């Protein structure tokens, strides 16, 4: 069941956090103008050819990935609940010269009102399912806006990762939409990860950020994510699992690998830290 009151709390928390996150990223418009990209190989490999494709980027945050996709020829629309993020994305589009349409909305409201069969690709990545209070209408909405033959692509942190806290202590339940209230709100994970999440060059920016607004997450398992799409008639093309995290250095003692990837600490058995999903609408 949708929990719109908790979504509204998350909007406020993300507004505050987004300002801190972007304070570390310097002149992002110049970075994009000069051919820079914030995308990782995993999402590009799953997305495939983008030139001329209509692409809907849900929970697009401040638009850096959306505009990196536009630079590869996609016709992009980004949607996010955060006013701060969408305002920044619009400015970034203008400053970089990369075209994109950005709309501020709760993803559920946007999907419910969008015209059907409009997009070749719907895309989400990195820390999106945690903020969704009900996956059934999410999957239904995505299925509805895809053109026949269109695909939904997701690159996401693995639900196994969210069983643990930052010290790798088993803390949280697996899946089922379990509600996780967080009194500290959305944190400054960009400062925590440093250069891993800032290919444009990390800057110190806001120090010791403390979010004044609490936030609310939801624990979903792999089956919770995939099955609603299958029930809506989409076909599973690929499911990949990766034993590293792109850009995110959120567990104490993580080891950096080439390509801004992070591995679990030395001596810890390998666990999947991300997964990639591609499903296709028949047609």
PDB file of C-alpha atoms in Angstrom, residues 135-264:
ATOM      1  CA  UNK A 135       6.231  -2.013  -5.952  1.00  0.00           C
ATOM      2  CA  UNK A 136       2.966  -3.180  -7.549  1.00  0.00           C
ATOM      3  CA  UNK A 137       1.737   0.222  -8.862  1.00  0.00           C
ATOM      4  CA  UNK A 138       5.322   1.170  -9.725  1.00  0.00           C
ATOM      5  CA  UNK A 139       5.714  -1.851 -12.001  1.00  0.00           C
ATOM      6  CA  UNK A 140       2.192  -1.367 -13.415  1.00  0.00           C
ATOM      7  CA  UNK A 141       2.949   2.266 -14.263  1.00  0.00           C
ATOM      8  CA  UNK A 142       6.268   1.457 -15.906  1.00  0.00           C
ATOM      9  CA  UNK A 143       4.657  -1.328 -17.937  1.00  0.00           C
ATOM     10  CA  UNK A 144       1.923   1.059 -19.084  1.00  0.00           C
ATOM     11  CA  UNK A 145       4.239   3.827 -20.330  1.00  0.00           C
ATOM     12  CA  UNK A 146       6.556   1.481 -22.252  1.00  0.00           C
ATOM     13  CA  UNK A 147       6.031   1.100 -25.966  1.00  0.00           C
ATOM     14  CA  UNK A 148       5.546  -2.452 -27.277  1.00  0.00           C
ATOM     15  CA  UNK A 149       9.028  -3.893 -27.461  1.00  0.00           C
ATOM     16  CA  UNK A 150      10.285  -1.324 -24.931  1.00  0.00           C
ATOM     17  CA  UNK A 151      12.486  -2.239 -21.995  1.00  0.00           C
ATOM     18  CA  UNK A 152      12.821  -1.400 -18.317  1.00  0.00           C
ATOM     19  CA  UNK A 153      16.430  -1.378 -17.101  1.00  0.00           C
ATOM     20  CA  UNK A 154      17.435  -1.205 -13.448  1.00  0.00           C
ATOM     21  CA  UNK A 155      20.919  -1.177 -11.918  1.00  0.00           C
ATOM     22  CA  UNK A 156      20.518  -1.242  -8.171  1.00  0.00           C
ATOM     23  CA  UNK A 157      22.271  -2.035  -4.934  1.00  0.00           C
ATOM     24  CA  UNK A 158      21.614  -5.644  -4.030  1.00  0.00           C
ATOM     25  CA  UNK A 159      19.037  -6.279  -1.287  1.00  0.00           C
ATOM     26  CA  UNK A 160      21.584  -8.488   0.512  1.00  0.00           C
ATOM     27  CA  UNK A 161      23.680  -5.352   1.086  1.00  0.00           C
ATOM     28  CA  UNK A 162      20.844  -3.686   3.000  1.00  0.00           C
ATOM     29  CA  UNK A 163      20.775  -6.455   5.605  1.00  0.00           C
ATOM     30  CA  UNK A 164      23.887  -4.893   7.153  1.00  0.00           C
ATOM     31  CA  UNK A 165      24.811  -1.604   8.791  1.00  0.00           C
ATOM     32  CA  UNK A 166      27.961   0.372   7.989  1.00  0.00           C
ATOM     33  CA  UNK A 167      30.010  -1.936  10.248  1.00  0.00           C
ATOM     34  CA  UNK A 168      28.729  -5.076   8.475  1.00  0.00           C
ATOM     35  CA  UNK A 169      26.583  -6.073  11.425  1.00  0.00           C
ATOM     36  CA  UNK A 170      23.463  -8.024  10.437  1.00  0.00           C
ATOM     37  CA  UNK A 171      20.773  -5.486  11.346  1.00  0.00           C
ATOM     38  CA  UNK A 172      17.782  -5.373   8.981  1.00  0.00           C
ATOM     39  CA  UNK A 173      15.212  -7.884   7.671  1.00  0.00           C
ATOM     40  CA  UNK A 174      15.197  -9.125   4.097  1.00  0.00           C
ATOM     41  CA  UNK A 175      12.522  -7.928   1.695  1.00  0.00           C
ATOM     42  CA  UNK A 176       8.773  -7.837   2.018  1.00  0.00           C
ATOM     43  CA  UNK A 177       8.541  -4.038   2.004  1.00  0.00           C
ATOM     44  CA  UNK A 178       9.579  -3.769   5.645  1.00  0.00           C
ATOM     45  CA  UNK A 179       9.458  -0.104   6.729  1.00  0.00           C
ATOM     46  CA  UNK A 180      12.757   1.342   8.005  1.00  0.00           C
ATOM     47  CA  UNK A 181      12.346   4.794   9.618  1.00  0.00           C
ATOM     48  CA  UNK A 182      15.583   6.786   9.783  1.00  0.00           C
ATOM     49  CA  UNK A 183      15.565   9.669  12.228  1.00  0.00           C
ATOM     50  CA  UNK A 184      18.874  11.011  10.870  1.00  0.00           C
ATOM     51  CA  UNK A 185      17.425  11.526   7.371  1.00  0.00           C
ATOM     52  CA  UNK A 186      19.195  11.173   4.013  1.00  0.00           C
ATOM     53  CA  UNK A 187      22.895  11.506   4.701  1.00  0.00           C
ATOM     54  CA  UNK A 188      25.773  12.992   2.745  1.00  0.00           C
ATOM     55  CA  UNK A 189      26.847   9.775   1.057  1.00  0.00           C
ATOM     56  CA  UNK A 190      28.711  11.832  -1.553  1.00  0.00           C
ATOM     57  CA  UNK A 191      31.081  13.140   1.117  1.00  0.00           C
ATOM     58  CA  UNK A 192      31.367   9.604   2.501  1.00  0.00           C
ATOM     59  CA  UNK A 193      32.326   8.151  -0.880  1.00  0.00           C
ATOM     60  CA  UNK A 194      34.470  11.081  -2.059  1.00  0.00           C
ATOM     61  CA  UNK A 195      35.910  10.740  -5.552  1.00  0.00           C
ATOM     62  CA  UNK A 196      34.007   7.479  -6.110  1.00  0.00           C
ATOM     63  CA  UNK A 197      30.815   9.406  -6.842  1.00  0.00           C
ATOM     64  CA  UNK A 198      32.346  12.573  -8.300  1.00  0.00           C
ATOM     65  CA  UNK A 199      34.106  11.940 -11.613  1.00  0.00           C
ATOM     66  CA  UNK A 200      34.107  15.710 -12.184  1.00  0.00           C
ATOM     67  CA  UNK A 201      36.513  16.111  -9.238  1.00  0.00           C
ATOM     68  CA  UNK A 202      35.594  16.053  -5.555  1.00  0.00           C
ATOM     69  CA  UNK A 203      35.377  19.329  -3.602  1.00  0.00           C
ATOM     70  CA  UNK A 204      35.015  19.669   0.160  1.00  0.00           C
ATOM     71  CA  UNK A 205      31.752  21.625   0.066  1.00  0.00           C
ATOM     72  CA  UNK A 206      29.384  21.304   3.019  1.00  0.00           C
ATOM     73  CA  UNK A 207      31.051  19.902   6.121  1.00  0.00           C
ATOM     74  CA  UNK A 208      29.483  17.629   8.746  1.00  0.00           C
ATOM     75  CA  UNK A 209      26.048  17.684   7.140  1.00  0.00           C
ATOM     76  CA  UNK A 210      23.146  16.849   9.448  1.00  0.00           C
ATOM     77  CA  UNK A 211      19.748  16.468   7.837  1.00  0.00           C
ATOM     78  CA  UNK A 212      16.933  18.180   9.795  1.00  0.00           C
ATOM     79  CA  UNK A 213      14.311  15.919   8.189  1.00  0.00           C
ATOM     80  CA  UNK A 214      13.800  12.234   8.955  1.00  0.00           C
ATOM     81  CA  UNK A 215      13.322   9.765   6.102  1.00  0.00           C
ATOM     82  CA  UNK A 216      11.687   6.390   5.500  1.00  0.00           C
ATOM     83  CA  UNK A 217      12.941   3.413   3.537  1.00  0.00           C
ATOM     84  CA  UNK A 218      11.487   0.048   2.529  1.00  0.00           C
ATOM     85  CA  UNK A 219      13.297  -3.279   2.324  1.00  0.00           C
ATOM     86  CA  UNK A 220      12.630  -5.212  -0.910  1.00  0.00           C
ATOM     87  CA  UNK A 221      14.054  -8.544  -2.049  1.00  0.00           C
ATOM     88  CA  UNK A 222      14.922  -9.587  -5.597  1.00  0.00           C
ATOM     89  CA  UNK A 223      11.639 -11.437  -6.014  1.00  0.00           C
ATOM     90  CA  UNK A 224       9.732  -8.415  -4.715  1.00  0.00           C
ATOM     91  CA  UNK A 225      11.280  -6.299  -7.481  1.00  0.00           C
ATOM     92  CA  UNK A 226      11.087  -8.714 -10.415  1.00  0.00           C
ATOM     93  CA  UNK A 227       7.750 -10.484  -9.957  1.00  0.00           C
ATOM     94  CA  UNK A 228       5.461  -7.422 -10.371  1.00  0.00           C
ATOM     95  CA  UNK A 229       6.901  -6.892 -13.864  1.00  0.00           C
ATOM     96  CA  UNK A 230       6.356 -10.532 -14.793  1.00  0.00           C
ATOM     97  CA  UNK A 231       2.779 -10.318 -13.531  1.00  0.00           C
ATOM     98  CA  UNK A 232       2.263  -7.357 -15.873  1.00  0.00           C
ATOM     99  CA  UNK A 233       3.359  -9.461 -18.828  1.00  0.00           C
ATOM    100  CA  UNK A 234       6.930  -8.187 -19.195  1.00  0.00           C
ATOM    101  CA  UNK A 235       9.573 -10.727 -20.146  1.00  0.00           C
ATOM    102  CA  UNK A 236      12.779 -11.210 -18.173  1.00  0.00           C
ATOM    103  CA  UNK A 237      15.789 -10.654 -20.444  1.00  0.00           C
ATOM    104  CA  UNK A 238      18.676 -10.459 -17.994  1.00  0.00           C
ATOM    105  CA  UNK A 239      19.465 -10.604 -14.306  1.00  0.00           C
ATOM    106  CA  UNK A 240      23.050  -9.885 -13.305  1.00  0.00           C
ATOM    107  CA  UNK A 241      24.700  -9.783  -9.873  1.00  0.00           C
ATOM    108  CA  UNK A 242      27.929  -7.970  -9.053  1.00  0.00           C
ATOM    109  CA  UNK A 243      30.211  -8.437  -6.040  1.00  0.00           C
ATOM    110  CA  UNK A 244      31.218  -4.766  -5.958  1.00  0.00           C
ATOM    111  CA  UNK A 245      29.510  -1.394  -5.569  1.00  0.00           C
ATOM    112  CA  UNK A 246      29.921   1.373  -8.125  1.00  0.00           C
ATOM    113  CA  UNK A 247      31.067   4.603  -6.515  1.00  0.00           C
ATOM    114  CA  UNK A 248      29.628   3.873  -3.078  1.00  0.00           C
ATOM    115  CA  UNK A 249      32.050   3.502  -0.174  1.00  0.00           C
ATOM    116  CA  UNK A 250      29.489   3.049   2.575  1.00  0.00           C
ATOM    117  CA  UNK A 251      30.877   0.159   4.624  1.00  0.00           C
ATOM    118  CA  UNK A 252      33.854   0.606   6.907  1.00  0.00           C
ATOM    119  CA  UNK A 253      36.998  -0.914   5.450  1.00  0.00           C
ATOM    120  CA  UNK A 254      35.810  -1.235   1.856  1.00  0.00           C
ATOM    121  CA  UNK A 255      38.614  -1.602  -0.702  1.00  0.00           C
ATOM    122  CA  UNK A 256      38.775   0.497  -3.851  1.00  0.00           C
ATOM    123  CA  UNK A 257      39.169  -1.321  -7.161  1.00  0.00           C
ATOM    124  CA  UNK A 258      39.749   0.162 -10.639  1.00  0.00           C
ATOM    125  CA  UNK A 259      36.875   2.086 -12.193  1.00  0.00           C
ATOM    126  CA  UNK A 260      35.605   3.594  -8.902  1.00  0.00           C
ATOM    127  CA  UNK A 261      34.373   0.211  -7.724  1.00  0.00           C
ATOM    128  CA  UNK A 262      34.379  -0.750  -4.058  1.00  0.00           C
ATOM    129  CA  UNK A 263      34.828  -4.249  -2.640  1.00  0.00           C
ATOM    130  CA  UNK A 264      33.974  -5.593   0.792  1.00  0.00           C
TER     131      UNK A 264
END
